[in-house]
Structure formats: C-alpha cells, structure tokens
Short mmCIF file of C-alpha atoms in Angstrom, two decimals:
data_model
loop_
_atom_site.label_atom_id
_atom_site.label_comp_id
_atom_site.label_asym_id
_atom_site.label_seq_id
_atom_site.Cartn_x
_atom_site.Cartn_y
_atom_site.Cartn_z
CA GLY A 1 0.00 0.00 0.00
CA ALA A 2 0.90 3.66 -0.19
CA VAL A 3 3.48 4.76 2.35
CA VAL A 4 4.53 8.24 3.38
CA SER A 5 7.67 8.63 5.44
CA GLN A 6 8.00 11.71 7.64
CA HIS A 7 11.20 12.68 9.42
CA PRO A 8 12.15 13.47 12.05
CA SER A 9 9.50 12.02 14.33
CA TRP A 10 10.46 14.49 17.02
CA VAL A 11 12.83 17.41 17.32
CA ILE A 12 13.83 19.87 20.00
CA CYS A 13 15.40 23.11 18.90
CA LYS A 14 16.43 26.39 20.43
CA SER A 15 14.40 29.50 19.91
CA GLY A 16 15.57 31.41 16.86
CA THR A 17 16.86 28.42 14.94
CA SER A 18 15.29 26.74 11.90
CA VAL A 19 14.00 23.20 11.60
CA LYS A 20 13.34 21.19 8.46
CA ILE A 21 10.78 18.41 8.30
CA GLU A 22 10.75 15.99 5.37
CA CYS A 23 7.82 14.13 3.89
CA ARG A 24 8.48 11.43 1.30
CA SER A 25 6.10 9.24 -0.66
CA LEU A 26 7.90 5.92 -0.90
CA ASP A 27 5.95 3.93 -3.45
CA PHE A 28 3.85 6.41 -5.38
CA GLN A 29 4.11 9.80 -6.99
CA ALA A 30 2.50 12.46 -4.86
CA THR A 31 1.27 15.23 -7.10
CA THR A 32 -0.02 17.13 -4.11
CA MET A 33 1.15 17.22 -0.53
CA PHE A 34 -0.48 18.85 2.44
CA TRP A 35 0.92 20.09 5.72
CA TYR A 36 -1.18 20.11 8.86
CA ARG A 37 -0.63 21.34 12.36
CA GLN A 38 -2.26 19.72 15.36
CA PHE A 39 -2.36 21.14 18.85
CA PRO A 40 -3.02 18.82 21.81
CA LYS A 41 -6.55 17.45 21.87
CA GLN A 42 -7.47 19.37 18.75
CA SER A 43 -8.11 18.53 15.15
CA LEU A 44 -5.76 18.82 12.20
CA MET A 45 -5.58 22.31 10.78
CA LEU A 46 -4.42 22.68 7.22
CA MET A 47 -1.43 24.97 6.90
CA ALA A 48 -0.62 24.74 3.22
CA THR A 49 -1.00 22.76 0.03
CA SER A 50 1.94 22.13 -2.24
CA ASN A 51 1.98 20.89 -5.80
CA GLU A 52 5.15 19.55 -7.33
CA GLY A 53 7.12 22.26 -9.09
CA SER A 54 4.96 25.18 -8.02
CA LYS A 55 4.62 27.49 -5.06
CA ALA A 56 2.69 26.34 -2.05
CA THR A 57 -0.74 27.71 -1.30
CA TYR A 58 -1.03 28.82 2.31
CA GLU A 59 -4.14 28.95 4.42
CA GLN A 60 -5.24 32.27 5.80
CA GLY A 61 -3.30 33.19 8.90
CA VAL A 62 -0.30 30.98 8.13
CA GLU A 63 2.91 32.96 7.74
CA LYS A 64 4.52 31.87 4.50
CA ASP A 65 7.84 33.40 5.47
CA LYS A 66 7.92 31.40 8.69
CA PHE A 67 6.73 28.10 7.29
CA LEU A 68 8.65 27.51 4.08
CA ILE A 69 7.38 24.67 1.95
CA ASN A 70 9.26 23.14 -0.95
CA HIS A 71 7.89 20.40 -3.19
CA ALA A 72 10.76 19.94 -5.63
CA SER A 73 9.95 16.41 -6.73
CA LEU A 74 6.98 14.08 -6.96
CA THR A 75 8.17 12.19 -3.91
CA LEU A 76 9.48 14.85 -1.55
CA SER A 77 8.06 17.88 0.22
CA THR A 78 9.78 19.76 3.01
CA LEU A 79 8.50 22.14 5.66
CA THR A 80 11.03 24.48 7.20
CA VAL A 81 10.07 26.35 10.35
CA THR A 82 12.27 29.42 10.30
CA SER A 83 13.31 31.37 13.37
CA ALA A 84 11.28 29.04 15.54
CA HIS A 85 9.69 30.28 18.74
CA PRO A 86 8.05 28.40 21.59
CA GLU A 87 4.59 29.12 20.16
CA ASP A 88 5.58 27.11 17.07
CA SER A 89 5.81 24.01 19.25
CA SER A 90 3.23 21.61 17.90
CA PHE A 91 2.64 18.35 16.07
CA TYR A 92 3.10 18.65 12.32
CA ILE A 93 1.67 16.05 9.93
CA CYS A 94 2.06 15.75 6.19
CA SER A 95 -0.17 13.90 3.80
CA ALA A 96 0.24 13.03 0.17
CA ARG A 97 -2.25 12.53 -2.60
CA GLY A 98 -1.46 10.65 -5.78
CA GLN A 99 -3.35 10.08 -9.01
CA PRO A 100 -5.99 9.06 -9.68
CA PHE A 101 -7.62 10.99 -6.91
CA ASN A 102 -9.56 8.09 -5.54
CA TYR A 103 -6.24 6.64 -4.56
CA GLY A 104 -6.85 8.63 -1.43
CA TYR A 105 -4.65 10.38 1.03
CA THR A 106 -1.77 8.87 2.90
CA PHE A 107 -0.44 10.44 6.07
CA GLY A 108 3.05 10.60 7.49
CA SER A 109 3.60 9.62 11.10
CA GLY A 110 3.99 13.22 12.22
CA THR A 111 6.71 15.33 13.79
CA ARG A 112 6.57 16.67 17.31
CA LEU A 113 8.40 19.99 17.40
CA THR A 114 9.42 21.49 20.72
CA VAL A 115 11.05 24.90 20.72
CA VAL A 116 12.88 25.80 23.93
CA ALA B 1 -16.20 26.50 1.71
CA GLN B 2 -16.51 23.01 3.06
CA THR B 3 -17.16 22.44 6.74
CA VAL B 4 -17.23 19.25 8.76
CA THR B 5 -18.99 19.06 12.11
CA GLN B 6 -18.61 16.40 14.76
CA SER B 7 -20.93 17.23 17.62
CA GLN B 8 -19.75 14.52 20.01
CA PRO B 9 -16.46 15.46 21.69
CA GLU B 10 -16.45 12.19 23.62
CA MET B 11 -18.19 8.85 23.36
CA SER B 12 -18.00 5.71 25.42
CA VAL B 13 -18.93 2.13 24.59
CA GLN B 14 -18.82 -1.17 26.37
CA GLU B 15 -16.57 -3.79 24.84
CA ALA B 16 -18.44 -5.95 22.30
CA GLU B 17 -21.22 -3.38 22.00
CA THR B 18 -22.02 -1.07 19.09
CA VAL B 19 -21.42 2.66 18.94
CA THR B 20 -22.25 5.30 16.35
CA LEU B 21 -20.22 8.44 15.81
CA SER B 22 -21.94 11.37 14.13
CA CYS B 23 -20.70 13.67 11.41
CA THR B 24 -22.36 16.30 9.26
CA TYR B 25 -20.84 18.35 6.49
CA ASP B 26 -21.67 21.24 4.26
CA THR B 27 -20.66 21.65 0.65
CA SER B 28 -21.96 22.89 -2.65
CA GLU B 29 -19.92 20.40 -4.64
CA SER B 30 -21.41 17.33 -6.26
CA ASP B 31 -18.25 15.22 -6.53
CA TYR B 32 -16.64 14.58 -3.20
CA TYR B 33 -15.40 11.95 -0.79
CA LEU B 34 -15.95 11.38 2.88
CA PHE B 35 -13.60 9.62 5.25
CA TRP B 36 -13.31 8.43 8.81
CA TYR B 37 -9.81 8.42 10.26
CA LYS B 38 -8.65 6.92 13.53
CA GLN B 39 -5.85 8.56 15.49
CA PRO B 40 -4.53 6.41 18.35
CA PRO B 41 -2.13 7.77 20.99
CA SER B 42 0.75 7.27 18.53
CA ARG B 43 -0.95 10.05 16.53
CA GLN B 44 -0.60 8.15 13.26
CA MET B 45 -3.64 8.84 11.10
CA ILE B 46 -5.25 5.57 10.05
CA LEU B 47 -7.93 5.39 7.38
CA VAL B 48 -10.94 3.52 8.72
CA ILE B 49 -13.39 3.84 5.87
CA ARG B 50 -14.08 5.91 2.77
CA GLN B 51 -17.27 6.79 0.91
CA GLU B 52 -17.59 8.23 -2.57
CA ALA B 53 -20.50 10.66 -2.76
CA TYR B 54 -21.75 9.24 -6.05
CA LYS B 55 -22.21 5.80 -4.53
CA GLN B 56 -25.56 5.17 -2.92
CA GLN B 57 -24.45 2.01 -1.17
CA ASN B 58 -23.00 2.57 2.27
CA ALA B 59 -19.35 1.59 2.64
CA THR B 60 -18.45 -1.29 4.95
CA GLU B 61 -15.10 -2.49 6.24
CA ASN B 62 -15.42 -5.47 8.54
CA ARG B 63 -16.80 -4.12 11.86
CA PHE B 64 -16.97 -0.57 10.54
CA SER B 65 -19.83 0.76 8.45
CA VAL B 66 -21.23 4.13 7.55
CA ASN B 67 -24.68 5.58 7.19
CA PHE B 68 -24.36 8.05 4.35
CA GLN B 69 -27.35 10.34 3.96
CA LYS B 70 -26.45 12.59 1.06
CA ALA B 71 -29.54 14.80 1.15
CA ALA B 72 -29.10 15.39 4.85
CA LYS B 73 -25.31 15.73 4.46
CA SER B 74 -24.79 13.23 7.21
CA PHE B 75 -22.04 10.62 7.43
CA SER B 76 -22.06 8.56 10.63
CA LEU B 77 -19.70 5.74 11.55
CA LYS B 78 -20.94 2.59 13.22
CA ILE B 79 -18.49 0.38 15.05
CA SER B 80 -19.85 -3.06 15.82
CA ASP B 81 -18.45 -5.52 18.36
CA SER B 82 -16.25 -2.78 19.82
CA GLN B 83 -12.77 -3.82 20.88
CA LEU B 84 -10.34 -2.25 23.31
CA GLY B 85 -8.09 -1.41 20.38
CA ASP B 86 -10.80 0.77 18.90
CA ALA B 87 -10.20 3.39 21.59
CA ALA B 88 -8.84 6.48 19.84
CA MET B 89 -9.72 9.86 18.41
CA TYR B 90 -11.92 9.58 15.35
CA PHE B 91 -11.98 12.29 12.73
CA CYS B 92 -14.53 12.71 10.00
CA ALA B 93 -13.07 14.28 6.87
CA PHE B 94 -14.25 15.69 3.57
CA SER B 95 -12.42 16.13 0.31
CA SER B 96 -13.06 16.74 -3.37
CA PRO B 97 -10.88 16.11 -6.42
CA ASN B 98 -9.45 19.58 -6.66
CA ASN B 99 -9.40 20.50 -3.03
CA ASP B 100 -7.69 19.60 0.18
CA MET B 101 -9.00 17.48 3.02
CA ARG B 102 -10.88 19.13 5.87
CA PHE B 103 -11.42 17.55 9.24
CA GLY B 104 -14.05 17.70 11.93
CA ALA B 105 -13.11 18.49 15.51
CA GLY B 106 -12.90 14.82 16.39
CA THR B 107 -14.59 12.41 18.78
CA ARG B 108 -12.66 10.67 21.51
CA LEU B 109 -13.89 7.10 21.83
CA THR B 110 -13.39 5.19 25.05
CA VAL B 111 -13.97 1.44 25.15
CA LYS B 112 -14.80 0.01 28.57
CA PRO B 113 -13.79 -3.59 29.32
#
C-alpha cells in the first residue's frame, strides 16, 4: 500500500533556529502534498497545500515566510520552520495525494516539534 | 467553503457493543469523498473507511460501516463488536478532487472492558 515517510518524528530546537521536516512518498508519486498542524486534543488544521514544481498555497493566517514549503519532486516535500519560537511548538503532519484521486490520502507519522 | 462538524467530543462504549459516531458536512460540490480516520495515541492517522458521494451504497469495512445520507449531508460511523483497540480519536473528513482534506473536531472514543 501507499506509504509516506516523515522525518524526524520528534525534534527539540532552540528559539531562533530553523528546523526542516521531510515528507516522502515511498511507493507512489505524490502530485499534491499537504501540511497540517495539530495542537493537543485538537483537530488537524491545514497549513498549506503544495503541488510539485509550483509554489505552495497557504491557508489564511499561516505565515509563508515562517513556514517555508518546498515540493521539488513528486516524492518529496519539506517544511522548514524558520526562526522558531516556543509558540511554534506543535505536532506537524504531512499527507500526500497521488493520481488518480480516488487513490486517497496517505499520512506521514507526524513530527513533534518542541522549541525551547 | 466546506465544513465538517462532529458534535460529540467524547463517546463511550462497552466492549463488544455497538457505537455510532456522528458527522455532518456542508458543501456545494457534487463530486466529493468522505472519510473516517482513527488517530490512536501514537498520533498516526489511520484510514478507517471511505465513501464516494456518487455511490448510494454505504461503505463497509469489517466491523466498521457508515450511514451516508447525502440529502441530509450526514455521514455517521458505526463500530460493531467494539474492541479495546478501537479506543482512539476519530476524525470525520471531507475532500473533493481539486481540493484539500478538511477535518471535523474529532470524537474521543473510550472502550470500557
């Protein structure tokens, strides 16, 4: 079945530094990848949608300069949290969608980011 | 804009019994898909069941089935013969071919032995 690998699974960084999270589709070509943020005991909130080879589309209220998304290939999307602050601490999940659409969505295992 | 509503923050069921989780949605699109995802403490999102809007027959996956009422925009999940391993957060989700996936607020299911 479709597998999405997300790394790292957890990361602790100092305030002011940048962190990169990778999301890879291992056995299918992901034409579209999504990045979600999940606070404790809350639902998944879409941050941005990225299509291979084009700029990401950010949801309202998401700072595109803070959350840099790159989708350079059909199997890899990255989310870079720049100049991280404690309020950026959260659980970040990626998902990938291949073609045809009814192939469905596959989720990565998530990354727990803690900014100290 | 699409919205997904789960009105039950928490539900509880006795082991081996049946429980139904509710979900309603709002959309103006005609071609869309509905999903139920399970999120255990590991936080990995696990697809439980999927329903294509154009299909009238309700989807079924072993002990999991849905009651899809398109006119009422309702999509409930029934879990039969509940097991301890079914305890988790359950999210109802909506998507369409050219759009992203949107989630409800979730329902925390507890299974009592």
